[in-house]
């Protein structure tokens, strides 16, 4: 077991006041009211310690919805330029986002995300790395599996249903369709960093998320 794994803390940082206000006054009304949002599978979410949250990606709605619906803060990478915007920068930083510079290497991003895990955060990763027009996992990348292999943190598969229809690529205005999050059982971290191990875990995450998507919207 690597030194990185043994250095992981077990306590999860408490959400800041700003995070709680944004979640309760902005994200909650949008998710529950406008999009009639619901979430199933909360019993699968570890409440303490580092966690790699892995999801499909259909729209810009996905990061705040994940952080709200899971019941614990989820840190996401964000373009460094956003942190320079007055007010917005302070808000997203308080909500656990961390900056990544344009042109930064994947290795730099992995190091930053691993540091968040060492602090006990849940760190969010979209398996395709970018939005997908059909909202599914189509060409998964091994970054989430590598994060888990480096840190020893479990991976939590989450399917976000209908966000690609609500505000996907090419949509300037949202469509008020129901959005549902379905949380699967955690997947153990890969046993090593060999490409074969990372690919096997990545394929399993893809299978589980797409399987949850295939179940369609279920009653809360």
XYZ file of N, CA, C and O in Angstrom:
880
model
N 0.842 -1.186 0.000
C 0.000 0.000 0.000
C 0.875 1.233 0.000
O 1.846 1.321 0.741
N 0.552 2.215 -0.816
C 1.408 3.372 -0.971
C 1.276 4.303 0.215
O 0.324 4.263 0.983
N 2.268 5.249 0.315
C 2.224 6.240 1.369
C 1.030 7.149 1.232
O 0.481 7.646 2.206
N 0.614 7.391 -0.007
C -0.541 8.256 -0.220
C -1.784 7.664 0.425
O -2.544 8.347 1.083
N -1.957 6.356 0.269
C -3.142 5.732 0.840
C -3.137 5.818 2.352
O -4.146 6.101 2.968
N -2.011 5.571 2.984
C -1.954 5.566 4.431
C -2.107 6.959 5.004
O -2.448 7.122 6.164
N -1.874 8.007 4.185
C -1.952 9.374 4.686
C -3.365 9.928 4.651
O -3.629 10.996 5.153
N -4.312 9.180 4.064
C -5.660 9.694 3.935
C -6.307 9.896 5.295
O -6.174 9.080 6.199
N -7.043 10.998 5.441
C -7.767 11.269 6.667
C -9.140 10.635 6.567
O -9.601 10.261 5.510
N -9.799 10.490 7.722
C -11.119 9.879 7.733
C -12.224 10.897 7.912
O -13.373 10.618 7.611
N -11.928 12.066 8.434
C -12.949 13.079 8.653
C -13.232 13.842 7.364
O -12.338 14.115 6.568
N -14.493 14.176 7.187
C -14.912 14.940 6.018
C -15.068 16.398 6.407
O -15.685 16.703 7.435
N -14.495 17.331 5.628
C -14.654 18.751 5.952
C -16.129 19.138 6.009
O -16.946 18.686 5.208
N -16.475 19.966 6.977
C -17.850 20.438 7.075
C -18.104 21.486 6.003
O -17.229 22.286 5.688
N -19.305 21.482 5.414
C -19.608 22.487 4.394
C -19.599 23.881 4.991
O -20.061 24.101 6.109
N -19.051 24.827 4.234
C -19.006 26.209 4.701
C -20.407 26.810 4.722
O -21.356 26.269 4.125
N -20.543 27.936 5.391
C -21.833 28.625 5.425
C -22.262 29.018 4.017
O -23.443 28.896 3.665
N -21.295 29.474 3.206
C -21.622 29.844 1.823
C -22.152 28.643 1.063
O -23.140 28.743 0.326
N -21.520 27.495 1.234
C -21.967 26.275 0.563
C -23.407 25.958 0.957
O -24.256 25.644 0.107
N -23.690 26.030 2.260
C -25.024 25.708 2.742
C -26.066 26.680 2.200
O -27.186 26.277 1.839
N -25.707 27.959 2.130
C -26.645 28.960 1.618
C -26.922 28.755 0.135
O -28.073 28.815 -0.310
N -25.855 28.515 -0.650
C -26.032 28.291 -2.087
C -26.882 27.050 -2.323
O -27.785 27.035 -3.173
N -26.624 25.993 -1.547
C -27.366 24.755 -1.714
C -28.840 24.926 -1.371
O -29.728 24.492 -2.118
N -29.124 25.583 -0.240
C -30.506 25.676 0.229
C -31.312 26.755 -0.474
O -32.521 26.594 -0.697
N -30.668 27.873 -0.845
C -31.403 28.995 -1.416
C -31.404 29.025 -2.943
O -32.252 29.680 -3.551
N -30.466 28.317 -3.572
C -30.383 28.343 -5.034
C -30.565 26.952 -5.636
O -31.494 26.710 -6.412
N -29.684 26.030 -5.269
C -29.710 24.712 -5.909
C -30.981 23.942 -5.551
O -31.622 23.340 -6.416
N -31.363 23.961 -4.281
C -32.550 23.213 -3.855
C -33.808 23.657 -4.606
O -34.523 22.806 -5.165
N -34.113 24.973 -4.670
C -35.319 25.372 -5.404
C -35.267 25.011 -6.892
O -36.282 24.619 -7.474
N -34.078 25.148 -7.509
C -33.962 24.830 -8.933
C -34.159 23.332 -9.156
O -34.934 22.907 -10.026
N -33.473 22.506 -8.368
C -33.535 21.057 -8.537
C -34.919 20.503 -8.193
O -35.544 19.799 -8.992
N -35.399 20.839 -7.005
C -36.655 20.252 -6.535
C -37.874 20.926 -7.162
O -38.886 20.259 -7.418
N -37.796 22.243 -7.379
C -38.952 22.964 -7.885
C -39.054 22.969 -9.398
O -39.960 22.374 -9.977
N -38.080 23.597 -10.053
C -38.140 23.737 -11.504
C -38.054 22.395 -12.222
O -38.786 22.137 -13.179
N -37.133 21.531 -11.754
C -36.904 20.269 -12.463
C -37.519 19.057 -11.760
O -37.231 17.929 -12.157
N -38.348 19.297 -10.753
C -39.015 18.206 -10.044
C -38.015 17.100 -9.692
O -38.270 15.899 -9.884
N -36.852 17.524 -9.205
C -35.737 16.608 -8.993
C -35.950 15.633 -7.853
O -36.652 15.914 -6.877
N -35.322 14.487 -7.990
C -35.346 13.477 -6.940
C -34.047 12.697 -6.985
O -33.298 12.745 -7.967
N -33.780 11.977 -5.912
C -32.534 11.204 -5.819
C -32.826 9.892 -5.124
O -33.530 9.860 -4.105
N -32.305 8.806 -5.671
C -32.467 7.474 -5.088
C -31.089 6.869 -4.823
O -30.160 7.087 -5.579
N -30.997 6.108 -3.741
C -29.762 5.395 -3.437
C -28.871 6.071 -2.411
O -27.677 5.766 -2.345
N -29.434 6.972 -1.586
C -28.615 7.652 -0.581
C -27.916 6.677 0.373
O -26.872 7.010 0.942
N -28.489 5.487 0.542
C -27.891 4.529 1.465
C -26.520 4.056 0.998
O -25.751 3.483 1.784
N -26.179 4.311 -0.263
C -24.875 3.885 -0.789
C -23.780 4.932 -0.589
O -22.612 4.655 -0.902
N -24.120 6.123 -0.111
C -23.151 7.214 -0.010
C -22.390 7.131 1.309
O -22.999 7.283 2.382
N -21.072 6.884 1.295
C -20.290 6.948 2.534
C -20.333 8.368 3.089
O -20.113 9.330 2.354
N -20.620 8.507 4.362
C -20.782 9.836 4.956
C -19.467 10.452 5.412
O -19.403 11.653 5.653
N -18.452 9.657 5.556
C -17.160 10.151 6.021
C -16.050 9.668 5.103
O -16.173 8.631 4.448
N -14.967 10.436 5.089
C -13.770 10.032 4.385
C -13.775 10.360 2.910
O -14.788 10.781 2.342
N -12.622 10.185 2.269
C -12.477 10.515 0.851
C -13.313 9.621 -0.036
O -13.539 8.444 0.263
N -13.784 10.189 -1.139
C -14.672 9.468 -2.036
C -14.543 10.061 -3.435
O -14.531 11.282 -3.589
N -14.427 9.207 -4.444
C -14.409 9.663 -5.831
C -15.812 9.442 -6.401
O -16.241 8.302 -6.567
N -16.520 10.533 -6.644
C -17.878 10.475 -7.184
C -17.781 10.512 -8.705
O -17.239 11.460 -9.277
N -18.297 9.475 -9.364
C -18.142 9.333 -10.806
C -19.513 9.351 -11.465
O -20.406 8.595 -11.069
N -19.688 10.214 -12.469
C -21.010 10.367 -13.077
C -20.912 10.575 -14.580
O -19.850 10.900 -15.110
N -22.041 10.379 -15.239
C -22.187 10.803 -16.630
C -22.334 12.323 -16.653
O -22.545 12.955 -15.604
N -22.224 12.922 -17.835
C -22.226 14.391 -17.899
C -23.057 14.844 -19.090
O -22.675 14.650 -20.240
N -24.222 15.462 -18.778
C -25.098 15.916 -19.840
C -25.246 17.414 -19.944
O -25.593 17.925 -21.009
N -24.964 18.142 -18.831
C -25.154 19.591 -18.875
C -24.371 20.274 -17.764
O -23.839 19.616 -16.864
N -24.356 21.616 -17.807
C -23.680 22.396 -16.768
C -24.427 22.336 -15.437
O -23.911 22.817 -14.417
N -25.610 21.770 -15.430
C -26.354 21.614 -14.183
C -25.745 20.539 -13.286
O -25.977 20.539 -12.071
N -24.976 19.640 -13.857
C -24.553 18.443 -13.140
C -23.720 18.699 -11.876
O -24.021 18.091 -10.833
N -22.688 19.560 -11.903
C -21.887 19.723 -10.675
C -22.688 20.183 -9.460
O -22.608 19.537 -8.401
N -23.465 21.276 -9.548
C -24.206 21.671 -8.340
C -25.266 20.655 -7.926
O -25.523 20.475 -6.727
N -25.878 19.967 -8.890
C -26.881 18.971 -8.537
C -26.257 17.810 -7.773
O -26.827 17.311 -6.799
N -25.080 17.376 -8.193
C -24.395 16.297 -7.481
C -24.070 16.700 -6.050
O -24.297 15.949 -5.106
N -23.525 17.915 -5.893
C -23.158 18.372 -4.560
C -24.355 18.498 -3.637
O -24.268 18.243 -2.433
N -25.506 18.886 -4.201
C -26.713 19.037 -3.383
C -27.349 17.694 -3.073
O -27.692 17.399 -1.926
N -27.518 16.865 -4.079
C -28.331 15.661 -3.931
C -27.647 14.571 -3.111
O -28.327 13.762 -2.484
N -26.302 14.530 -3.105
C -25.617 13.466 -2.388
C -25.636 13.662 -0.879
O -25.378 12.732 -0.127
N -25.910 14.876 -0.431
C -25.971 15.110 1.001
C -24.627 15.402 1.639
O -24.533 15.529 2.869
N -23.562 15.512 0.850
C -22.252 15.929 1.353
C -21.556 16.714 0.244
O -21.822 16.483 -0.937
N -20.706 17.677 0.591
C -20.061 18.501 -0.442
C -19.233 17.665 -1.399
O -18.610 16.682 -1.010
N -19.258 18.053 -2.664
C -18.458 17.397 -3.697
C -17.604 18.452 -4.377
O -18.120 19.449 -4.882
N -16.287 18.268 -4.359
C -15.363 19.220 -4.980
C -15.180 18.884 -6.456
O -15.055 17.712 -6.826
N -15.176 19.923 -7.289
C -14.987 19.747 -8.723
C -13.886 20.679 -9.222
O -13.679 21.761 -8.670
N -13.193 20.254 -10.287
C -12.272 21.147 -10.976
C -13.068 22.237 -11.688
O -14.162 21.985 -12.179
N -12.515 23.425 -11.736
C -13.148 24.524 -12.476
C -12.063 25.354 -13.138
O -10.923 25.427 -12.651
N -12.392 25.962 -14.269
C -11.425 26.793 -14.974
C -10.922 27.902 -14.059
O -11.716 28.575 -13.397
N -9.614 28.110 -14.042
C -9.016 29.089 -13.136
C -9.588 30.488 -13.352
O -9.694 31.277 -12.404
N -9.992 30.795 -14.589
C -10.515 32.133 -14.882
C -11.776 32.436 -14.074
O -12.052 33.600 -13.747
N -12.544 31.411 -13.735
C -13.781 31.636 -12.987
C -13.514 32.173 -11.586
O -14.329 32.902 -11.023
N -12.342 31.831 -11.033
C -12.022 32.266 -9.687
C -11.650 33.748 -9.640
O -11.571 34.338 -8.560
N -11.423 34.326 -10.807
C -11.075 35.746 -10.871
C -12.305 36.632 -11.039
O -12.209 37.859 -10.994
N -13.474 36.016 -11.225
C -14.712 36.777 -11.369
C -15.202 37.191 -9.987
O -15.356 36.348 -9.102
N -15.424 38.505 -9.755
C -15.888 38.961 -8.438
C -17.152 38.225 -7.996
O -18.031 37.939 -8.798
N -17.210 37.895 -6.746
C -18.320 37.197 -6.089
C -18.372 35.729 -6.513
O -18.333 34.833 -5.670
N -18.458 35.487 -7.835
C -18.534 34.102 -8.298
C -17.332 33.301 -7.820
O -17.474 32.162 -7.363
N -16.142 33.884 -7.932
C -14.943 33.181 -7.515
C -14.989 32.777 -6.056
O -14.623 31.653 -5.693
N -15.460 33.696 -5.201
C -15.550 33.394 -3.773
C -16.573 32.302 -3.498
O -16.361 31.424 -2.652
N -17.674 32.334 -4.233
C -18.738 31.356 -4.015
C -18.283 29.957 -4.399
O -18.431 29.003 -3.626
N -17.716 29.811 -5.598
C -17.342 28.467 -6.040
C -16.181 27.912 -5.218
O -16.089 26.704 -4.989
N -15.300 28.788 -4.742
C -14.212 28.319 -3.881
C -14.776 27.828 -2.555
O -14.366 26.779 -2.039
N -15.730 28.575 -2.000
C -16.355 28.169 -0.737
C -17.122 26.865 -0.890
O -17.294 26.119 0.076
N -17.565 26.581 -2.113
C -18.319 25.355 -2.376
C -17.413 24.166 -2.694
O -17.902 23.084 -3.055
N -16.086 24.361 -2.596
C -15.167 23.240 -2.763
C -14.533 23.112 -4.125
O -13.744 22.196 -4.344
N -14.877 24.003 -5.063
C -14.247 23.943 -6.386
C -12.773 24.326 -6.266
O -12.383 25.093 -5.389
N -11.953 23.785 -7.155
C -10.535 24.113 -7.153
C -10.091 24.407 -8.574
O -10.575 23.815 -9.530
N -9.190 25.390 -8.736
C -8.846 25.866 -10.088
C -7.879 24.974 -10.835
O -6.989 24.365 -10.240
N -8.088 24.895 -12.148
C -7.165 24.226 -13.053
C -6.878 25.182 -14.199
O -7.803 25.682 -14.839
N -5.623 25.464 -14.437
C -5.224 26.416 -15.479
C -5.371 25.815 -16.860
O -5.160 24.618 -17.055
N -5.733 26.653 -17.811
C -5.778 26.202 -19.206
C -4.390 25.715 -19.622
O -3.392 26.365 -19.336
N -4.324 24.584 -20.255
C -3.046 24.056 -20.695
C -2.321 23.264 -19.631
O -1.263 22.695 -19.896
N -2.898 23.217 -18.413
C -2.255 22.425 -17.369
C -2.307 20.952 -17.747
O -3.261 20.476 -18.363
N -1.285 20.219 -17.363
C -1.226 18.811 -17.730
C -2.218 17.999 -16.906
O -2.651 18.413 -15.830
N -2.573 16.838 -17.421
C -3.441 15.942 -16.669
C -2.800 15.574 -15.335
O -3.492 15.393 -14.338
N -1.473 15.479 -15.321
C -0.772 15.115 -14.090
C -0.986 16.170 -13.015
O -1.207 15.855 -11.841
N -0.963 17.458 -13.404
C -1.207 18.534 -12.438
C -2.624 18.441 -11.875
O -2.852 18.618 -10.671
N -3.591 18.167 -12.731
C -4.977 18.065 -12.290
C -5.153 16.880 -11.338
O -5.858 16.990 -10.326
N -4.512 15.758 -11.641
C -4.601 14.579 -10.780
C -3.989 14.872 -9.418
O -4.529 14.478 -8.373
N -2.857 15.583 -9.398
C -2.228 15.924 -8.115
C -3.154 16.789 -7.270
O -3.281 16.593 -6.061
N -3.794 17.778 -7.910
C -4.691 18.668 -7.184
C -5.883 17.899 -6.633
O -6.290 18.081 -5.479
N -6.463 17.031 -7.446
C -7.613 16.247 -7.006
C -7.228 15.279 -5.884
O -7.992 15.082 -4.932
N -6.035 14.692 -5.974
C -5.570 13.784 -4.922
C -5.416 14.527 -3.603
O -5.754 13.990 -2.532
N -4.942 15.775 -3.659
C -4.807 16.577 -2.445
C -6.169 16.797 -1.790
O -6.291 16.768 -0.554
N -7.211 17.020 -2.600
C -8.556 17.175 -2.055
C -9.008 15.895 -1.341
O -9.620 15.946 -0.276
N -8.707 14.754 -1.948
C -9.070 13.489 -1.324
C -8.341 13.301 -0.002
O -8.915 12.797 0.973
N -7.085 13.711 0.052
C -6.316 13.589 1.286
C -6.895 14.453 2.396
O -6.703 14.184 3.576
N -7.637 15.502 2.024
C -8.308 16.353 3.011
C -9.649 15.766 3.445
O -10.322 16.313 4.320
N -10.066 14.659 2.821
C -11.309 14.013 3.188
C -12.500 14.388 2.337
O -13.641 14.028 2.650
N -12.270 15.110 1.231
C -13.366 15.531 0.379
C -13.907 14.373 -0.468
O -13.202 13.411 -0.762
N -15.155 14.532 -0.888
C -15.664 13.774 -2.023
C -15.299 14.587 -3.254
O -15.589 15.785 -3.321
N -14.630 13.962 -4.208
C -14.169 14.662 -5.407
C -14.913 14.119 -6.624
O -14.938 12.918 -6.853
N -15.535 15.024 -7.375
C -16.351 14.628 -8.508
C -15.571 14.523 -9.806
O -14.732 15.377 -10.098
N -15.843 13.493 -10.559
C -15.216 13.282 -11.870
C -16.303 12.847 -12.850
O -17.075 11.926 -12.562
N -16.375 13.512 -13.999
C -17.267 13.072 -15.065
C -16.494 12.115 -15.953
O -15.434 12.457 -16.481
N -17.020 10.919 -16.117
C -16.242 9.821 -16.683
C -15.780 10.097 -18.117
O -14.692 9.674 -18.509
N -16.596 10.799 -18.907
C -16.190 11.146 -20.271
C -15.317 12.398 -20.320
O -14.728 12.688 -21.361
N -15.304 13.166 -19.240
C -14.508 14.386 -19.189
C -15.197 15.591 -19.788
O -14.802 16.726 -19.520
N -16.227 15.393 -20.582
C -16.941 16.505 -21.211
C -18.397 16.090 -21.414
O -18.741 14.906 -21.331
N -19.249 17.070 -21.700
C -20.673 16.783 -21.861
C -20.930 15.893 -23.082
O -20.283 16.032 -24.110
N -21.901 15.004 -22.920
C -22.297 14.092 -23.985
C -23.719 14.436 -24.439
O -24.614 14.613 -23.606
N -23.931 14.515 -25.738
C -25.230 14.930 -26.267
C -26.355 13.993 -25.846
O -27.493 14.433 -25.647
N -26.050 12.697 -25.675
C -27.093 11.745 -25.295
C -27.121 11.482 -23.796
O -27.920 10.675 -23.310
N -26.241 12.149 -23.038
C -26.242 12.014 -21.591
C -25.695 10.708 -21.055
O -25.749 10.456 -19.849
N -25.127 9.853 -21.919
C -24.608 8.566 -21.486
C -23.088 8.621 -21.321
O -22.451 9.621 -21.673
N -22.534 7.539 -20.792
C -21.076 7.386 -20.751
C -20.675 6.668 -22.022
O -21.017 5.495 -22.229
N -19.947 7.362 -22.899
C -19.630 6.821 -24.217
C -18.146 6.488 -24.397
O -17.805 5.409 -24.873
N -17.280 7.402 -24.030
C -15.837 7.195 -24.191
C -15.143 7.521 -22.867
O -14.512 8.566 -22.726
N -15.277 6.637 -21.878
C -14.764 6.926 -20.536
C -13.246 7.043 -20.495
O -12.534 6.339 -21.201
N -12.787 7.931 -19.648
C -11.365 8.153 -19.432
C -10.953 7.531 -18.100
O -11.775 7.390 -17.192
N -9.673 7.167 -17.948
C -9.247 6.447 -16.740
C -8.912 7.342 -15.552
O -8.422 6.855 -14.537
N -9.182 8.655 -15.654
C -8.782 9.569 -14.586
C -9.374 9.237 -13.230
O -8.676 9.296 -12.205
N -10.660 8.884 -13.177
C -11.294 8.562 -11.894
C -10.655 7.328 -11.275
O -10.368 7.296 -10.068
N -10.413 6.305 -12.086
C -9.783 5.088 -11.575
C -8.364 5.371 -11.075
O -7.937 4.817 -10.053
N -7.646 6.233 -11.776
C -6.295 6.584 -11.346
C -6.326 7.327 -10.015
O -5.495 7.073 -9.136
N -7.279 8.246 -9.848
C -7.429 8.950 -8.571
C -7.651 7.952 -7.435
O -7.050 8.073 -6.362
N -8.533 6.996 -7.681
C -8.823 6.005 -6.649
C -7.605 5.132 -6.366
O -7.311 4.812 -5.208
N -6.870 4.754 -7.410
C -5.680 3.928 -7.227
C -4.607 4.672 -6.434
O -3.908 4.073 -5.612
N -4.467 5.964 -6.687
C -3.468 6.759 -5.970
C -3.828 6.960 -4.506
O -2.959 7.018 -3.640
N -5.118 7.092 -4.224
C -5.554 7.470 -2.883
C -6.136 6.326 -2.061
O -6.179 6.401 -0.837
N -6.610 5.278 -2.725
C -7.297 4.210 -2.011
C -8.756 4.501 -1.754
O -9.456 3.692 -1.143
N -9.262 5.641 -2.234
C -10.659 6.014 -2.012
C -11.587 5.171 -2.880
O -11.254 4.853 -4.024
N -12.759 4.807 -2.372
C -13.727 4.077 -3.199
C -14.338 4.993 -4.254
O -14.285 6.227 -4.135
N -14.921 4.394 -5.271
C -15.570 5.141 -6.346
C -17.084 4.945 -6.234
O -17.562 3.828 -6.050
N -17.823 6.037 -6.344
C -19.273 5.987 -6.228
C -19.913 6.320 -7.572
O -19.880 7.466 -8.018
N -20.514 5.332 -8.266
C -21.150 5.611 -9.555
C -22.504 6.299 -9.365
O -23.327 5.851 -8.563
N -22.715 7.381 -10.108
C -23.974 8.128 -10.039
C -24.467 8.386 -11.458
O -23.711 8.857 -12.310
N -25.728 8.075 -11.698
C -26.347 8.349 -12.991
C -27.237 9.581 -12.865
O -28.062 9.664 -11.947
N -27.045 10.541 -13.763
C -27.864 11.758 -13.779
C -28.795 11.653 -14.983
O -28.357 11.762 -16.133
N -30.051 11.453 -14.722
C -31.022 11.237 -15.785
C -31.671 12.555 -16.219
O -32.147 13.320 -15.382
N -31.629 12.808 -17.498
C -32.377 13.894 -18.138
C -31.706 15.267 -18.110
O -32.272 16.206 -18.671
N -30.539 15.410 -17.485
C -29.941 16.747 -17.490
C -29.533 17.161 -18.904
O -29.538 18.346 -19.232
N -29.214 16.178 -19.763
C -28.852 16.521 -21.147
C -30.058 17.049 -21.909
O -29.914 17.839 -22.851
N -31.252 16.636 -21.510
C -32.468 17.156 -22.131
C -32.847 18.507 -21.548
O -33.468 19.328 -22.216
N -32.478 18.724 -20.272
C -32.840 19.974 -19.611
C -31.985 21.145 -20.091
O -32.494 22.240 -20.342
N -30.671 20.910 -20.213
C -29.788 22.016 -20.599
C -28.498 21.450 -21.194
O -27.397 21.708 -20.706
N -28.632 20.671 -22.250
C -27.476 20.064 -22.875
C -26.785 20.979 -23.861
O -27.135 22.159 -23.998
N -25.784 20.453 -24.534
C -25.046 21.223 -25.529
C -25.994 21.751 -26.599
O -26.851 21.028 -27.101
N -25.845 23.043 -26.920
C -26.682 23.646 -27.939
C -27.983 24.227 -27.418
O -28.717 24.863 -28.168
N -28.265 24.030 -26.120
C -29.480 24.586 -25.522
C -29.140 25.903 -24.831
O -28.326 25.938 -23.920
N -29.768 26.980 -25.238
C -29.540 28.273 -24.583
C -30.516 28.504 -23.439
O -30.225 29.248 -22.505
N -31.686 27.870 -23.505
C -32.694 27.986 -22.458
C -33.031 26.596 -21.930
O -33.088 25.632 -22.692
N -33.247 26.481 -20.608
C -33.533 25.156 -20.040
C -34.929 24.665 -20.396
O -35.857 25.451 -20.601
N -35.057 23.357 -20.503
C -36.358 22.698 -20.646
C -36.686 22.094 -19.284
O -35.853 21.416 -18.673
N -37.878 22.335 -18.798
C -38.243 21.939 -17.441
C -38.730 20.490 -17.410
O -39.892 20.195 -17.164
N -37.785 19.597 -17.668
C -38.072 18.162 -17.619
C -37.617 17.616 -16.271
O -36.724 18.180 -15.633
N -38.200 16.523 -15.800
C -37.768 15.951 -14.516
C -36.316 15.464 -14.587
O -35.906 14.867 -15.583
N -35.564 15.722 -13.536
C -34.189 15.234 -13.422
C -34.106 14.327 -12.202
O -34.624 14.657 -11.137
N -33.468 13.192 -12.367
C -33.314 12.265 -11.249
C -31.871 11.783 -11.166
O -31.233 11.532 -12.188
N -31.368 11.689 -9.948
C -30.053 11.105 -9.703
C -30.243 9.724 -9.085
O -31.046 9.553 -8.165
N -29.516 8.750 -9.625
C -29.565 7.395 -9.107
C -28.151 6.983 -8.698
O -27.231 7.000 -9.522
N -27.995 6.627 -7.430
C -26.684 6.333 -6.859
C -26.507 4.821 -6.745
O -27.360 4.129 -6.170
N -25.409 4.327 -7.291
C -25.132 2.901 -7.220
C -24.244 2.545 -6.042
O -23.799 3.413 -5.277
N -23.966 1.274 -5.887
C -23.092 0.810 -4.812
C -21.644 1.192 -5.120
O -21.222 1.184 -6.281
N -20.852 1.529 -4.086
C -19.450 1.903 -4.310
C -18.650 0.789 -4.966
O -18.917 -0.396 -4.772
N -17.668 1.202 -5.743
C -16.747 0.287 -6.418
C -15.381 0.441 -5.745
O -14.905 1.570 -5.569
N -14.724 -0.650 -5.357
C -13.409 -0.528 -4.709
C -12.381 0.093 -5.648
O -12.475 -0.012 -6.879
N -11.394 0.731 -5.059
C -10.297 1.287 -5.851
C -9.543 0.170 -6.557
O -9.478 -0.965 -6.056
N -8.988 0.439 -7.734
C -8.166 -0.576 -8.413
C -7.020 -1.029 -7.511
O -6.527 -0.258 -6.684
N -6.596 -2.266 -7.692
C -5.522 -2.801 -6.854
C -4.169 -2.205 -7.202
O -3.223 -2.296 -6.414
N -4.040 -1.619 -8.382
C -2.779 -1.016 -8.791
C -3.012 0.028 -9.870
O -4.143 0.283 -10.273
N -1.903 0.615 -10.340
C -2.001 1.679 -11.342
C -1.680 1.187 -12.749
O -1.527 1.992 -13.661
N -1.592 -0.102 -12.928
C -1.353 -0.622 -14.273
C -2.534 -0.267 -15.168
O -3.673 -0.232 -14.705
N -2.254 -0.020 -16.434
C -3.323 0.396 -17.336
C -4.448 -0.632 -17.395
O -5.635 -0.273 -17.475
N -4.102 -1.914 -17.322
C -5.137 -2.949 -17.371
C -6.082 -2.840 -16.174
O -7.299 -3.017 -16.313
N -5.530 -2.548 -14.990
C -6.358 -2.397 -13.790
C -7.264 -1.173 -13.912
O -8.447 -1.224 -13.569
N -6.694 -0.056 -14.386
C -7.466 1.173 -14.533
C -8.582 0.992 -15.563
O -9.716 1.439 -15.353
N -8.262 0.341 -16.678
C -9.258 0.141 -17.729
C -10.398 -0.755 -17.250
O -11.565 -0.533 -17.599
N -10.070 -1.783 -16.459
C -11.104 -2.692 -15.973
C -12.074 -1.970 -15.038
O -13.299 -2.143 -15.126
N -11.537 -1.147 -14.144
C -12.396 -0.393 -13.228
C -13.219 0.641 -13.985
O -14.410 0.832 -13.704
N -12.597 1.304 -14.962
C -13.308 2.303 -15.755
C -14.461 1.668 -16.525
O -15.567 2.215 -16.579
N -14.224 0.502 -17.109
C -15.280 -0.198 -17.843
C -16.421 -0.599 -16.913
O -17.598 -0.547 -17.294
N -16.096 -1.003 -15.695
C -17.135 -1.381 -14.737
C -17.967 -0.164 -14.333
O -19.196 -0.250 -14.200
N -17.318 0.973 -14.145
C -18.053 2.203 -13.823
C -18.980 2.601 -14.968
O -20.136 2.987 -14.748
N -18.475 2.502 -16.195
C -19.311 2.800 -17.363
C -20.526 1.884 -17.397
O -21.661 2.342 -17.625
N -20.293 0.603 -17.164
C -21.393 -0.358 -17.205
C -22.437 -0.036 -16.148
O -23.651 -0.049 -16.434
N -21.996 0.261 -14.938
C -22.941 0.517 -13.851
C -23.740 1.801 -14.081
O -24.959 1.835 -13.843
N -23.073 2.857 -14.508
C -23.782 4.122 -14.718
C -24.789 3.996 -15.852
O -25.947 4.416 -15.727
N -24.382 3.400 -16.960
C -25.310 3.239 -18.078
C -26.463 2.306 -17.719
O -27.587 2.481 -18.199
N -26.198 1.314 -16.872
C -27.259 0.424 -16.424
C -28.287 1.188 -15.594
O -29.503 0.973 -15.732
N -27.822 2.093 -14.740
C -28.733 2.928 -13.954
C -29.536 3.851 -14.869
O -30.732 4.080 -14.653
N -28.884 4.379 -15.893
C -29.598 5.228 -16.853
C -30.679 4.433 -17.579
O -31.777 4.950 -17.839
N -30.394 3.186 -17.903
C -31.329 2.364 -18.655
C -32.590 2.024 -17.858
O -33.608 1.643 -18.443
N -32.516 2.159 -16.539
C -33.698 1.888 -15.715
C -34.741 2.998 -15.874
O -35.908 2.790 -15.513
N -34.328 4.157 -16.397
C -35.251 5.257 -16.609
C -35.651 5.932 -15.309
O -35.183 5.582 -14.214
N -36.520 6.943 -15.407
C -36.992 7.663 -14.227
C -37.889 6.762 -13.397
O -38.835 6.160 -13.902
N -37.580 6.667 -12.098
C -38.381 5.862 -11.183
C -39.050 6.767 -10.170
O -38.587 7.880 -9.899
N -40.105 6.289 -9.574
C -40.780 7.081 -8.543
C -39.851 7.275 -7.350
O -39.187 6.324 -6.929
N -39.779 8.509 -6.793
C -38.928 8.750 -5.631
C -39.330 7.862 -4.454
O -40.484 7.482 -4.332
